[in-house]
mmCIF file with all atom_site columns, C-alpha atoms in Angstrom:
data_model
loop_
_atom_site.group_PDB
_atom_site.id
_atom_site.type_symbol
_atom_site.label_atom_id
_atom_site.label_alt_id
_atom_site.label_comp_id
_atom_site.label_asym_id
_atom_site.label_entity_id
_atom_site.label_seq_id
_atom_site.pdbx_PDB_ins_code
_atom_site.Cartn_x
_atom_site.Cartn_y
_atom_site.Cartn_z
_atom_site.occupancy
_atom_site.B_iso_or_equiv
_atom_site.pdbx_formal_charge
_atom_site.auth_seq_id
_atom_site.auth_comp_id
_atom_site.auth_asym_id
_atom_site.auth_atom_id
_atom_site.pdbx_PDB_model_num
ATOM 1   C CA . ASP A 1 1   ? 51.763 241.855 -30.369 1.00 0.00 ? 1   ASP A CA 1
ATOM 2   C CA . ALA A 1 2   ? 48.698 244.200 -32.187 1.00 0.00 ? 2   ALA A CA 1
ATOM 3   C CA . GLY A 1 3   ? 48.782 243.221 -35.890 1.00 0.00 ? 3   GLY A CA 1
ATOM 4   C CA . ILE A 1 4   ? 50.049 246.427 -37.346 1.00 0.00 ? 4   ILE A CA 1
ATOM 5   C CA . THR A 1 5   ? 52.240 245.997 -40.503 1.00 0.00 ? 5   THR A CA 1
ATOM 6   C CA . GLN A 1 6   ? 53.851 248.946 -42.448 1.00 0.00 ? 6   GLN A CA 1
ATOM 7   C CA . SER A 1 7   ? 54.901 248.730 -46.058 1.00 0.00 ? 7   SER A CA 1
ATOM 8   C CA . PRO A 1 8   ? 57.726 249.251 -47.622 1.00 0.00 ? 8   PRO A CA 1
ATOM 9   C CA . ARG A 1 9   ? 59.769 248.879 -44.553 1.00 0.00 ? 9   ARG A CA 1
ATOM 10  C CA . HIS A 1 10  ? 62.756 250.599 -46.076 1.00 0.00 ? 10  HIS A CA 1
ATOM 11  C CA . LYS A 1 11  ? 62.710 253.138 -49.061 1.00 0.00 ? 11  LYS A CA 1
ATOM 12  C CA . VAL A 1 12  ? 65.011 255.592 -50.977 1.00 0.00 ? 12  VAL A CA 1
ATOM 13  C CA . THR A 1 13  ? 64.101 257.813 -52.644 1.00 0.00 ? 13  THR A CA 1
ATOM 14  C CA . GLU A 1 14  ? 64.722 261.156 -54.719 1.00 0.00 ? 14  GLU A CA 1
ATOM 15  C CA . THR A 1 15  ? 63.570 264.533 -53.589 1.00 0.00 ? 15  THR A CA 1
ATOM 16  C CA . GLY A 1 16  ? 60.861 265.948 -55.471 1.00 0.00 ? 16  GLY A CA 1
ATOM 17  C CA . THR A 1 17  ? 59.336 262.825 -56.278 1.00 0.00 ? 17  THR A CA 1
ATOM 18  C CA . PRO A 1 18  ? 56.176 261.479 -54.279 1.00 0.00 ? 18  PRO A CA 1
ATOM 19  C CA . VAL A 1 19  ? 56.619 259.233 -51.473 1.00 0.00 ? 19  VAL A CA 1
ATOM 20  C CA . THR A 1 20  ? 53.658 256.783 -49.806 1.00 0.00 ? 20  THR A CA 1
ATOM 21  C CA . LEU A 1 21  ? 54.147 255.307 -46.731 1.00 0.00 ? 21  LEU A CA 1
ATOM 22  C CA . ARG A 1 22  ? 51.268 252.615 -45.595 1.00 0.00 ? 22  ARG A CA 1
ATOM 23  C CA . CYS A 1 23  ? 49.787 251.343 -42.434 1.00 0.00 ? 23  CYS A CA 1
ATOM 24  C CA . HIS A 1 24  ? 48.070 248.338 -41.905 1.00 0.00 ? 24  HIS A CA 1
ATOM 25  C CA . GLN A 1 25  ? 46.370 247.307 -38.978 1.00 0.00 ? 25  GLN A CA 1
ATOM 26  C CA . THR A 1 26  ? 43.352 244.046 -38.172 1.00 0.00 ? 26  THR A CA 1
ATOM 27  C CA . GLU A 1 27  ? 42.475 245.162 -34.570 1.00 0.00 ? 27  GLU A CA 1
ATOM 28  C CA . ASN A 1 28  ? 39.602 247.126 -36.276 1.00 0.00 ? 28  ASN A CA 1
ATOM 29  C CA . HIS A 1 29  ? 41.205 249.813 -33.797 1.00 0.00 ? 29  HIS A CA 1
ATOM 30  C CA . ARG A 1 30  ? 39.640 253.642 -35.017 1.00 0.00 ? 30  ARG A CA 1
ATOM 31  C CA . TYR A 1 31  ? 41.981 255.632 -33.928 1.00 0.00 ? 31  TYR A CA 1
ATOM 32  C CA . MET A 1 32  ? 45.572 255.420 -36.437 1.00 0.00 ? 32  MET A CA 1
ATOM 33  C CA . TYR A 1 33  ? 48.578 257.530 -36.034 1.00 0.00 ? 33  TYR A CA 1
ATOM 34  C CA . TRP A 1 34  ? 51.581 258.691 -38.137 1.00 0.00 ? 34  TRP A CA 1
ATOM 35  C CA . TYR A 1 35  ? 55.061 259.525 -36.282 1.00 0.00 ? 35  TYR A CA 1
ATOM 36  C CA . ARG A 1 36  ? 58.232 260.772 -36.761 1.00 0.00 ? 36  ARG A CA 1
ATOM 37  C CA . GLN A 1 37  ? 61.285 259.741 -35.045 1.00 0.00 ? 37  GLN A CA 1
ATOM 38  C CA . ASP A 1 38  ? 64.562 261.812 -35.286 1.00 0.00 ? 38  ASP A CA 1
ATOM 39  C CA . PRO A 1 39  ? 67.712 261.511 -33.062 1.00 0.00 ? 39  PRO A CA 1
ATOM 40  C CA . GLY A 1 40  ? 67.200 263.768 -29.768 1.00 0.00 ? 40  GLY A CA 1
ATOM 41  C CA . HIS A 1 41  ? 63.472 264.305 -30.916 1.00 0.00 ? 41  HIS A CA 1
ATOM 42  C CA . GLY A 1 42  ? 61.994 261.551 -29.977 1.00 0.00 ? 42  GLY A CA 1
ATOM 43  C CA . LEU A 1 43  ? 58.416 260.697 -31.404 1.00 0.00 ? 43  LEU A CA 1
ATOM 44  C CA . ARG A 1 44  ? 56.583 263.384 -32.813 1.00 0.00 ? 44  ARG A CA 1
ATOM 45  C CA . LEU A 1 45  ? 52.955 263.240 -34.247 1.00 0.00 ? 45  LEU A CA 1
ATOM 46  C CA . ILE A 1 46  ? 52.883 263.839 -37.729 1.00 0.00 ? 46  ILE A CA 1
ATOM 47  C CA . HIS A 1 47  ? 48.932 263.083 -38.804 1.00 0.00 ? 47  HIS A CA 1
ATOM 48  C CA . TYR A 1 48  ? 46.591 261.158 -36.824 1.00 0.00 ? 48  TYR A CA 1
ATOM 49  C CA . SER A 1 49  ? 42.942 259.780 -37.595 1.00 0.00 ? 49  SER A CA 1
ATOM 50  C CA . TYR A 1 50  ? 39.763 259.262 -35.035 1.00 0.00 ? 50  TYR A CA 1
ATOM 51  C CA . GLY A 1 51  ? 37.467 257.446 -37.682 1.00 0.00 ? 51  GLY A CA 1
ATOM 52  C CA . VAL A 1 52  ? 37.280 256.881 -41.854 1.00 0.00 ? 52  VAL A CA 1
ATOM 53  C CA . LYS A 1 53  ? 37.484 259.653 -43.677 1.00 0.00 ? 53  LYS A CA 1
ATOM 54  C CA . ASP A 1 54  ? 38.253 261.748 -40.390 1.00 0.00 ? 54  ASP A CA 1
ATOM 55  C CA . THR A 1 55  ? 42.114 263.638 -39.857 1.00 0.00 ? 55  THR A CA 1
ATOM 56  C CA . ASP A 1 56  ? 43.635 265.839 -38.151 1.00 0.00 ? 56  ASP A CA 1
ATOM 57  C CA . LYS A 1 57  ? 47.204 267.351 -37.744 1.00 0.00 ? 57  LYS A CA 1
ATOM 58  C CA . GLY A 1 58  ? 49.603 266.752 -35.729 1.00 0.00 ? 58  GLY A CA 1
ATOM 59  C CA . GLU A 1 59  ? 52.860 268.897 -34.888 1.00 0.00 ? 59  GLU A CA 1
ATOM 60  C CA . VAL A 1 60  ? 54.512 268.326 -37.645 1.00 0.00 ? 60  VAL A CA 1
ATOM 61  C CA . SER A 1 61  ? 52.317 268.227 -40.159 1.00 0.00 ? 61  SER A CA 1
ATOM 62  C CA . ASP A 1 62  ? 53.676 270.948 -43.127 1.00 0.00 ? 62  ASP A CA 1
ATOM 63  C CA . GLY A 1 63  ? 54.620 268.977 -46.155 1.00 0.00 ? 63  GLY A CA 1
ATOM 64  C CA . TYR A 1 64  ? 52.623 265.825 -45.107 1.00 0.00 ? 64  TYR A CA 1
ATOM 65  C CA . SER A 1 65  ? 48.978 264.477 -46.146 1.00 0.00 ? 65  SER A CA 1
ATOM 66  C CA . VAL A 1 66  ? 46.717 261.395 -45.040 1.00 0.00 ? 66  VAL A CA 1
ATOM 67  C CA . SER A 1 67  ? 44.028 259.681 -46.201 1.00 0.00 ? 67  SER A CA 1
ATOM 68  C CA . ARG A 1 68  ? 41.911 256.900 -44.265 1.00 0.00 ? 68  ARG A CA 1
ATOM 69  C CA . SER A 1 69  ? 39.301 255.326 -46.665 1.00 0.00 ? 69  SER A CA 1
ATOM 70  C CA . LYS A 1 70  ? 38.907 251.969 -44.654 1.00 0.00 ? 70  LYS A CA 1
ATOM 71  C CA . THR A 1 71  ? 39.157 251.717 -41.025 1.00 0.00 ? 71  THR A CA 1
ATOM 72  C CA . GLU A 1 72  ? 42.446 249.341 -41.490 1.00 0.00 ? 72  GLU A CA 1
ATOM 73  C CA . ASP A 1 73  ? 44.535 251.164 -43.537 1.00 0.00 ? 73  ASP A CA 1
ATOM 74  C CA . PHE A 1 74  ? 45.336 254.530 -42.919 1.00 0.00 ? 74  PHE A CA 1
ATOM 75  C CA . LEU A 1 75  ? 48.452 256.565 -46.061 1.00 0.00 ? 75  LEU A CA 1
ATOM 76  C CA . LEU A 1 76  ? 50.633 258.398 -45.307 1.00 0.00 ? 76  LEU A CA 1
ATOM 77  C CA . THR A 1 77  ? 51.977 260.606 -48.586 1.00 0.00 ? 77  THR A CA 1
ATOM 78  C CA . LEU A 1 78  ? 55.161 263.108 -49.172 1.00 0.00 ? 78  LEU A CA 1
ATOM 79  C CA . GLU A 1 79  ? 53.595 264.837 -52.000 1.00 0.00 ? 79  GLU A CA 1
ATOM 80  C CA . SER A 1 80  ? 57.061 266.377 -52.793 1.00 0.00 ? 80  SER A CA 1
ATOM 81  C CA . ALA A 1 81  ? 60.441 264.861 -50.603 1.00 0.00 ? 81  ALA A CA 1
ATOM 82  C CA . THR A 1 82  ? 62.814 266.813 -49.066 1.00 0.00 ? 82  THR A CA 1
ATOM 83  C CA . SER A 1 83  ? 65.809 265.461 -47.682 1.00 0.00 ? 83  SER A CA 1
ATOM 84  C CA . SER A 1 84  ? 64.175 267.226 -43.996 1.00 0.00 ? 84  SER A CA 1
ATOM 85  C CA . GLN A 1 85  ? 61.957 264.111 -44.681 1.00 0.00 ? 85  GLN A CA 1
ATOM 86  C CA . THR A 1 86  ? 64.468 261.566 -44.010 1.00 0.00 ? 86  THR A CA 1
ATOM 87  C CA . SER A 1 87  ? 63.543 260.084 -41.005 1.00 0.00 ? 87  SER A CA 1
ATOM 88  C CA . VAL A 1 88  ? 61.937 256.661 -39.281 1.00 0.00 ? 88  VAL A CA 1
ATOM 89  C CA . TYR A 1 89  ? 58.310 256.670 -39.425 1.00 0.00 ? 89  TYR A CA 1
ATOM 90  C CA . PHE A 1 90  ? 56.147 254.784 -36.839 1.00 0.00 ? 90  PHE A CA 1
ATOM 91  C CA . CYS A 1 91  ? 52.730 254.024 -37.296 1.00 0.00 ? 91  CYS A CA 1
ATOM 92  C CA . ALA A 1 92  ? 50.821 253.506 -34.524 1.00 0.00 ? 92  ALA A CA 1
ATOM 93  C CA . ILE A 1 93  ? 46.823 252.592 -33.372 1.00 0.00 ? 93  ILE A CA 1
ATOM 94  C CA . SER A 1 94  ? 44.431 252.756 -30.051 1.00 0.00 ? 94  SER A CA 1
ATOM 95  C CA . GLU A 1 95  ? 40.943 252.002 -29.317 1.00 0.00 ? 95  GLU A CA 1
ATOM 96  C CA . PRO A 1 96  ? 39.592 254.582 -26.766 1.00 0.00 ? 96  PRO A CA 1
ATOM 97  C CA . GLY A 1 97  ? 36.960 253.779 -24.234 1.00 0.00 ? 97  GLY A CA 1
ATOM 98  C CA . THR A 1 98  ? 38.057 252.920 -21.241 1.00 0.00 ? 98  THR A CA 1
ATOM 99  C CA . PRO A 1 99  ? 41.218 253.058 -19.943 1.00 0.00 ? 99  PRO A CA 1
ATOM 100 C CA . SER A 1 100 ? 42.767 249.441 -20.268 1.00 0.00 ? 100 SER A CA 1
ATOM 101 C CA . THR A 1 101 ? 42.064 249.665 -24.289 1.00 0.00 ? 101 THR A CA 1
ATOM 102 C CA . ASP A 1 102 ? 43.128 253.282 -24.316 1.00 0.00 ? 102 ASP A CA 1
ATOM 103 C CA . THR A 1 103 ? 46.459 252.899 -25.307 1.00 0.00 ? 103 THR A CA 1
ATOM 104 C CA . GLN A 1 104 ? 49.282 253.415 -28.103 1.00 0.00 ? 104 GLN A CA 1
ATOM 105 C CA . TYR A 1 105 ? 50.619 250.393 -30.042 1.00 0.00 ? 105 TYR A CA 1
ATOM 106 C CA . PHE A 1 106 ? 53.260 250.799 -32.457 1.00 0.00 ? 106 PHE A CA 1
ATOM 107 C CA . GLY A 1 107 ? 54.416 249.241 -35.682 1.00 0.00 ? 107 GLY A CA 1
ATOM 108 C CA . PRO A 1 108 ? 57.389 247.788 -36.875 1.00 0.00 ? 108 PRO A CA 1
ATOM 109 C CA . GLY A 1 109 ? 58.552 251.774 -38.674 1.00 0.00 ? 109 GLY A CA 1
ATOM 110 C CA . THR A 1 110 ? 59.290 252.670 -42.669 1.00 0.00 ? 110 THR A CA 1
ATOM 111 C CA . ARG A 1 111 ? 63.073 253.911 -43.025 1.00 0.00 ? 111 ARG A CA 1
ATOM 112 C CA . LEU A 1 112 ? 63.309 256.398 -45.369 1.00 0.00 ? 112 LEU A CA 1
ATOM 113 C CA . THR A 1 113 ? 65.854 258.323 -47.134 1.00 0.00 ? 113 THR A CA 1
ATOM 114 C CA . VAL A 1 114 ? 65.527 261.046 -49.270 1.00 0.00 ? 114 VAL A CA 1
ATOM 115 C CA . LEU A 1 115 ? 68.966 261.818 -51.372 1.00 0.00 ? 115 LEU A CA 1
ATOM 116 C CA . ALA B 2 1   ? 49.914 271.621 -23.311 1.00 0.00 ? 1   ALA B CA 1
ATOM 117 C CA . GLN B 2 2   ? 51.802 268.632 -22.053 1.00 0.00 ? 2   GLN B CA 1
ATOM 118 C CA . SER B 2 3   ? 55.292 268.097 -21.945 1.00 0.00 ? 3   SER B CA 1
ATOM 119 C CA . VAL B 2 4   ? 57.631 265.500 -20.800 1.00 0.00 ? 4   VAL B CA 1
ATOM 120 C CA . THR B 2 5   ? 61.810 265.372 -20.060 1.00 0.00 ? 5   THR B CA 1
ATOM 121 C CA . GLN B 2 6   ? 63.777 262.719 -20.025 1.00 0.00 ? 6   GLN B CA 1
ATOM 122 C CA . PRO B 2 7   ? 67.102 264.114 -18.211 1.00 0.00 ? 7   PRO B CA 1
ATOM 123 C CA . ASP B 2 8   ? 69.478 261.833 -19.201 1.00 0.00 ? 8   ASP B CA 1
ATOM 124 C CA . ILE B 2 9   ? 70.126 260.758 -22.318 1.00 0.00 ? 9   ILE B CA 1
ATOM 125 C CA . HIS B 2 10  ? 72.743 257.766 -21.867 1.00 0.00 ? 10  HIS B CA 1
ATOM 126 C CA . ILE B 2 11  ? 73.045 255.783 -18.928 1.00 0.00 ? 11  ILE B CA 1
ATOM 127 C CA . THR B 2 12  ? 75.001 252.140 -18.589 1.00 0.00 ? 12  THR B CA 1
ATOM 128 C CA . VAL B 2 13  ? 74.696 249.955 -15.600 1.00 0.00 ? 13  VAL B CA 1
ATOM 129 C CA . SER B 2 14  ? 76.370 246.586 -14.973 1.00 0.00 ? 14  SER B CA 1
ATOM 130 C CA . GLU B 2 15  ? 74.560 243.535 -15.484 1.00 0.00 ? 15  GLU B CA 1
ATOM 131 C CA . GLY B 2 16  ? 72.655 242.489 -12.284 1.00 0.00 ? 16  GLY B CA 1
ATOM 132 C CA . ALA B 2 17  ? 72.946 246.458 -10.584 1.00 0.00 ? 17  ALA B CA 1
ATOM 133 C CA . SER B 2 18  ? 69.790 248.491 -9.860  1.00 0.00 ? 18  SER B CA 1
ATOM 134 C CA . LEU B 2 19  ? 67.720 250.735 -12.783 1.00 0.00 ? 19  LEU B CA 1
ATOM 135 C CA . GLU B 2 20  ? 65.958 253.945 -11.943 1.00 0.00 ? 20  GLU B CA 1
ATOM 136 C CA . LEU B 2 21  ? 65.319 256.275 -15.501 1.00 0.00 ? 21  LEU B CA 1
ATOM 137 C CA . ARG B 2 22  ? 63.933 259.665 -14.639 1.00 0.00 ? 22  ARG B CA 1
ATOM 138 C CA . CYS B 2 23  ? 60.673 260.850 -16.312 1.00 0.00 ? 23  CYS B CA 1
ATOM 139 C CA . ASN B 2 24  ? 59.347 264.474 -15.526 1.00 0.00 ? 24  ASN B CA 1
ATOM 140 C CA . TYR B 2 25  ? 56.285 265.882 -16.580 1.00 0.00 ? 25  TYR B CA 1
ATOM 141 C CA . SER B 2 26  ? 54.106 269.414 -16.849 1.00 0.00 ? 26  SER B CA 1
ATOM 142 C CA . TYR B 2 27  ? 50.339 268.952 -16.850 1.00 0.00 ? 27  TYR B CA 1
ATOM 143 C CA . GLY B 2 28  ? 47.889 271.122 -15.228 1.00 0.00 ? 28  GLY B CA 1
ATOM 144 C CA . ALA B 2 29  ? 45.786 267.675 -14.483 1.00 0.00 ? 29  ALA B CA 1
ATOM 145 C CA . THR B 2 30  ? 45.879 263.525 -13.669 1.00 0.00 ? 30  THR B CA 1
ATOM 146 C CA . PRO B 2 31  ? 47.973 262.910 -16.799 1.00 0.00 ? 31  PRO B CA 1
ATOM 147 C CA . TYR B 2 32  ? 47.949 259.469 -18.297 1.00 0.00 ? 32  TYR B CA 1
ATOM 148 C CA . LEU B 2 33  ? 51.721 258.222 -18.045 1.00 0.00 ? 33  LEU B CA 1
ATOM 149 C CA . PHE B 2 34  ? 53.324 255.574 -19.997 1.00 0.00 ? 34  PHE B CA 1
ATOM 150 C CA . TRP B 2 35  ? 56.579 253.786 -20.148 1.00 0.00 ? 35  TRP B CA 1
ATOM 151 C CA . TYR B 2 36  ? 57.590 252.356 -23.680 1.00 0.00 ? 36  TYR B CA 1
ATOM 152 C CA . VAL B 2 37  ? 61.219 250.847 -24.964 1.00 0.00 ? 37  VAL B CA 1
ATOM 153 C CA . GLN B 2 38  ? 62.493 250.284 -28.353 1.00 0.00 ? 38  GLN B CA 1
ATOM 154 C CA . SER B 2 39  ? 65.428 247.957 -29.473 1.00 0.00 ? 39  SER B CA 1
ATOM 155 C CA . PRO B 2 40  ? 67.268 248.494 -32.590 1.00 0.00 ? 40  PRO B CA 1
ATOM 156 C CA . GLY B 2 41  ? 65.776 248.594 -35.324 1.00 0.00 ? 41  GLY B CA 1
ATOM 157 C CA . GLN B 2 42  ? 62.198 247.769 -33.554 1.00 0.00 ? 42  GLN B CA 1
ATOM 158 C CA . GLY B 2 43  ? 58.984 249.486 -33.337 1.00 0.00 ? 43  GLY B CA 1
ATOM 159 C CA . LEU B 2 44  ? 58.353 250.525 -29.447 1.00 0.00 ? 44  LEU B CA 1
ATOM 160 C CA . GLN B 2 45  ? 56.883 248.181 -27.361 1.00 0.00 ? 45  GLN B CA 1
ATOM 161 C CA . LEU B 2 46  ? 54.732 249.073 -24.112 1.00 0.00 ? 46  LEU B CA 1
ATOM 162 C CA . LEU B 2 47  ? 56.024 248.273 -20.931 1.00 0.00 ? 47  LEU B CA 1
ATOM 163 C CA . LEU B 2 48  ? 54.027 249.878 -18.976 1.00 0.00 ? 48  LEU B CA 1
ATOM 164 C CA . LYS B 2 49  ? 51.193 252.689 -18.219 1.00 0.00 ? 49  LYS B CA 1
ATOM 165 C CA . TYR B 2 50  ? 49.336 254.365 -15.328 1.00 0.00 ? 50  TYR B CA 1
ATOM 166 C CA . PHE B 2 51  ? 46.166 255.648 -15.463 1.00 0.00 ? 51  PHE B CA 1
ATOM 167 C CA . SER B 2 52  ? 44.578 256.368 -11.678 1.00 0.00 ? 52  SER B CA 1
ATOM 168 C CA . GLY B 2 53  ? 44.738 254.442 -8.347  1.00 0.00 ? 53  GLY B CA 1
ATOM 169 C CA . ASP B 2 54  ? 47.775 252.235 -7.149  1.00 0.00 ? 54  ASP B CA 1
ATOM 170 C CA . THR B 2 55  ? 51.057 255.000 -7.816  1.00 0.00 ? 55  THR B CA 1
ATOM 171 C CA . LEU B 2 56  ? 53.164 251.833 -7.678  1.00 0.00 ? 56  LEU B CA 1
ATOM 172 C CA . VAL B 2 57  ? 52.489 250.123 -11.759 1.00 0.00 ? 57  VAL B CA 1
ATOM 173 C CA . GLN B 2 58  ? 54.185 246.979 -12.484 1.00 0.00 ? 58  GLN B CA 1
ATOM 174 C CA . GLY B 2 59  ? 54.666 246.421 -15.846 1.00 0.00 ? 59  GLY B CA 1
ATOM 175 C CA . ILE B 2 60  ? 55.956 243.819 -18.567 1.00 0.00 ? 60  ILE B CA 1
ATOM 176 C CA . LYS B 2 61  ? 60.128 242.523 -17.911 1.00 0.00 ? 61  LYS B CA 1
ATOM 177 C CA . GLY B 2 62  ? 60.502 242.722 -13.916 1.00 0.00 ? 62  GLY B CA 1
ATOM 178 C CA . PHE B 2 63  ? 59.461 247.132 -14.699 1.00 0.00 ? 63  PHE B CA 1
ATOM 179 C CA . GLU B 2 64  ? 57.625 248.792 -12.256 1.00 0.00 ? 64  GLU B CA 1
ATOM 180 C CA . ALA B 2 65  ? 57.206 252.573 -11.950 1.00 0.00 ? 65  ALA B CA 1
ATOM 181 C CA . GLU B 2 66  ? 55.840 254.632 -9.620  1.00 0.00 ? 66  GLU B CA 1
ATOM 182 C CA . PHE B 2 67  ? 53.661 258.395 -10.035 1.00 0.00 ? 67  PHE B CA 1
ATOM 183 C CA . LYS B 2 68  ? 54.373 260.930 -8.069  1.00 0.00 ? 68  LYS B CA 1
ATOM 184 C CA . ARG B 2 69  ? 52.561 263.758 -8.227  1.00 0.00 ? 69  ARG B CA 1
ATOM 185 C CA . SER B 2 70  ? 54.436 266.320 -5.313  1.00 0.00 ? 70  SER B CA 1
ATOM 186 C CA . GLN B 2 71  ? 57.361 265.888 -7.806  1.00 0.00 ? 71  GLN B CA 1
ATOM 187 C CA . SER B 2 72  ? 55.750 265.713 -11.395 1.00 0.00 ? 72  SER B CA 1
ATOM 188 C CA . SER B 2 73  ? 57.368 262.725 -11.825 1.00 0.00 ? 73  SER B CA 1
ATOM 189 C CA . PHE B 2 74  ? 57.104 258.930 -13.563 1.00 0.00 ? 74  PHE B CA 1
ATOM 190 C CA . ASN B 2 75  ? 60.452 256.605 -13.097 1.00 0.00 ? 75  ASN B CA 1
ATOM 191 C CA . LEU B 2 76  ? 60.918 253.692 -14.231 1.00 0.00 ? 76  LEU B CA 1
ATOM 192 C CA . ARG B 2 77  ? 62.674 251.642 -12.089 1.00 0.00 ? 77  ARG B CA 1
ATOM 193 C CA . LYS B 2 78  ? 64.102 247.649 -12.445 1.00 0.00 ? 78  LYS B CA 1
ATOM 194 C CA . PRO B 2 79  ? 65.987 246.032 -9.532  1.00 0.00 ? 79  PRO B CA 1
ATOM 195 C CA . SER B 2 80  ? 68.563 244.017 -11.336 1.00 0.00 ? 80  SER B CA 1
ATOM 196 C CA . VAL B 2 81  ? 69.218 244.417 -15.097 1.00 0.00 ? 81  VAL B CA 1
ATOM 197 C CA . HIS B 2 82  ? 70.122 242.272 -17.554 1.00 0.00 ? 82  HIS B CA 1
ATOM 198 C CA . TRP B 2 83  ? 71.791 242.276 -20.725 1.00 0.00 ? 83  TRP B CA 1
ATOM 199 C CA . SER B 2 84  ? 68.999 242.193 -22.754 1.00 0.00 ? 84  SER B CA 1
ATOM 200 C CA . ASP B 2 85  ? 66.983 245.426 -21.100 1.00 0.00 ? 85  ASP B CA 1
ATOM 201 C CA . ALA B 2 86  ? 69.842 248.018 -23.431 1.00 0.00 ? 86  ALA B CA 1
ATOM 202 C CA . ALA B 2 87  ? 67.188 249.572 -25.075 1.00 0.00 ? 87  ALA B CA 1
ATOM 203 C CA . GLU B 2 88  ? 65.792 253.145 -25.986 1.00 0.00 ? 88  GLU B CA 1
ATOM 204 C CA . TYR B 2 89  ? 63.313 254.009 -23.460 1.00 0.00 ? 89  TYR B CA 1
ATOM 205 C CA . PHE B 2 90  ? 60.935 256.923 -24.114 1.00 0.00 ? 90  PHE B CA 1
ATOM 206 C CA . CYS B 2 91  ? 57.871 258.327 -21.397 1.00 0.00 ? 91  CYS B CA 1
ATOM 207 C CA . ALA B 2 92  ? 55.103 259.807 -22.860 1.00 0.00 ? 92  ALA B CA 1
ATOM 208 C CA . VAL B 2 93  ? 52.190 261.711 -21.270 1.00 0.00 ? 93  VAL B CA 1
ATOM 209 C CA . GLY B 2 94  ? 48.690 262.193 -22.411 1.00 0.00 ? 94  GLY B CA 1
ATOM 210 C CA . ALA B 2 95  ? 46.102 264.549 -21.440 1.00 0.00 ? 95  ALA B CA 1
ATOM 211 C CA . THR B 2 96  ? 43.556 263.287 -18.650 1.00 0.00 ? 96  THR B CA 1
ATOM 212 C CA . GLY B 2 97  ? 40.791 260.406 -20.446 1.00 0.00 ? 97  GLY B CA 1
ATOM 213 C CA . THR B 2 98  ? 42.647 260.007 -23.347 1.00 0.00 ? 98  THR B CA 1
ATOM 214 C CA . ALA B 2 99  ? 46.316 258.366 -24.855 1.00 0.00 ? 99  ALA B CA 1
ATOM 215 C CA . SER B 2 100 ? 45.187 260.054 -28.136 1.00 0.00 ? 100 SER B CA 1
ATOM 216 C CA . LYS B 2 101 ? 47.778 262.804 -27.897 1.00 0.00 ? 101 LYS B CA 1
ATOM 217 C CA . LEU B 2 102 ? 50.797 261.534 -26.469 1.00 0.00 ? 102 LEU B CA 1
ATOM 218 C CA . THR B 2 103 ? 53.668 263.591 -26.185 1.00 0.00 ? 103 THR B CA 1
ATOM 219 C CA . PHE B 2 104 ? 56.912 261.778 -26.069 1.00 0.00 ? 104 PHE B CA 1
ATOM 220 C CA . GLY B 2 105 ? 60.571 262.430 -24.370 1.00 0.00 ? 105 GLY B CA 1
ATOM 221 C CA . THR B 2 106 ? 63.374 262.682 -26.176 1.00 0.00 ? 106 THR B CA 1
ATOM 222 C CA . GLY B 2 107 ? 63.940 259.249 -24.684 1.00 0.00 ? 107 GLY B CA 1
ATOM 223 C CA . THR B 2 108 ? 67.336 257.409 -22.897 1.00 0.00 ? 108 THR B CA 1
ATOM 224 C CA . ARG B 2 109 ? 69.835 254.609 -24.201 1.00 0.00 ? 109 ARG B CA 1
ATOM 225 C CA . LEU B 2 110 ? 70.141 252.297 -21.650 1.00 0.00 ? 110 LEU B CA 1
ATOM 226 C CA . GLN B 2 111 ? 74.068 250.074 -22.033 1.00 0.00 ? 111 GLN B CA 1
ATOM 227 C CA . VAL B 2 112 ? 74.582 247.552 -20.319 1.00 0.00 ? 112 VAL B CA 1
ATOM 228 C CA . THR B 2 113 ? 77.641 246.118 -19.097 1.00 0.00 ? 113 THR B CA 1
ATOM 229 C CA . LEU B 2 114 ? 78.942 242.203 -18.161 1.00 0.00 ? 114 LEU B CA 1
#
């Protein structure tokens, strides 16, 4: 399995509070991604990073921000959590270059509940 | 932009029976195609992928998938299902030349009866 950890694994918070989720990798892959998974929607991309300090928006980026100050860490922040952000959040990594390496590998997920 | 459709939300098969999970994609060129499996409470595990070449792709756990350009499909198959195959299966499509922007289907939940 790819060396990807996510913390925390579970979190319960209240509406209006800030929340930061962390993704840590030991594979030295350039690309990192944050997805959310909701029933009936599959996985939807929130933000992704293609290098240190280089990030871009995905299809459901409203209400989320990200930062990447080191290759191995990618942070997802909910500035003011809302109940609609209750979801399971997955981090993924990939290393573009050749077809054999250009594949997304996923972390174990973080279950976030916003009350 | 690419899109993916998994027509079957839920499928039930008996242990030992064959399995086919459907995936249809929309993309103007030859896409990168993936199948992932997710067990309850777990992350997604890559089963197999297609980039180019041989249209029949072998994966882990005895799974295979066939890319059919004429039908815009990438169906997943297994000749004999085991109870441990019960999980949710996701098809994903990426643009030609990169897996960095994947679009996922909504998933098919597989139940295996003994």
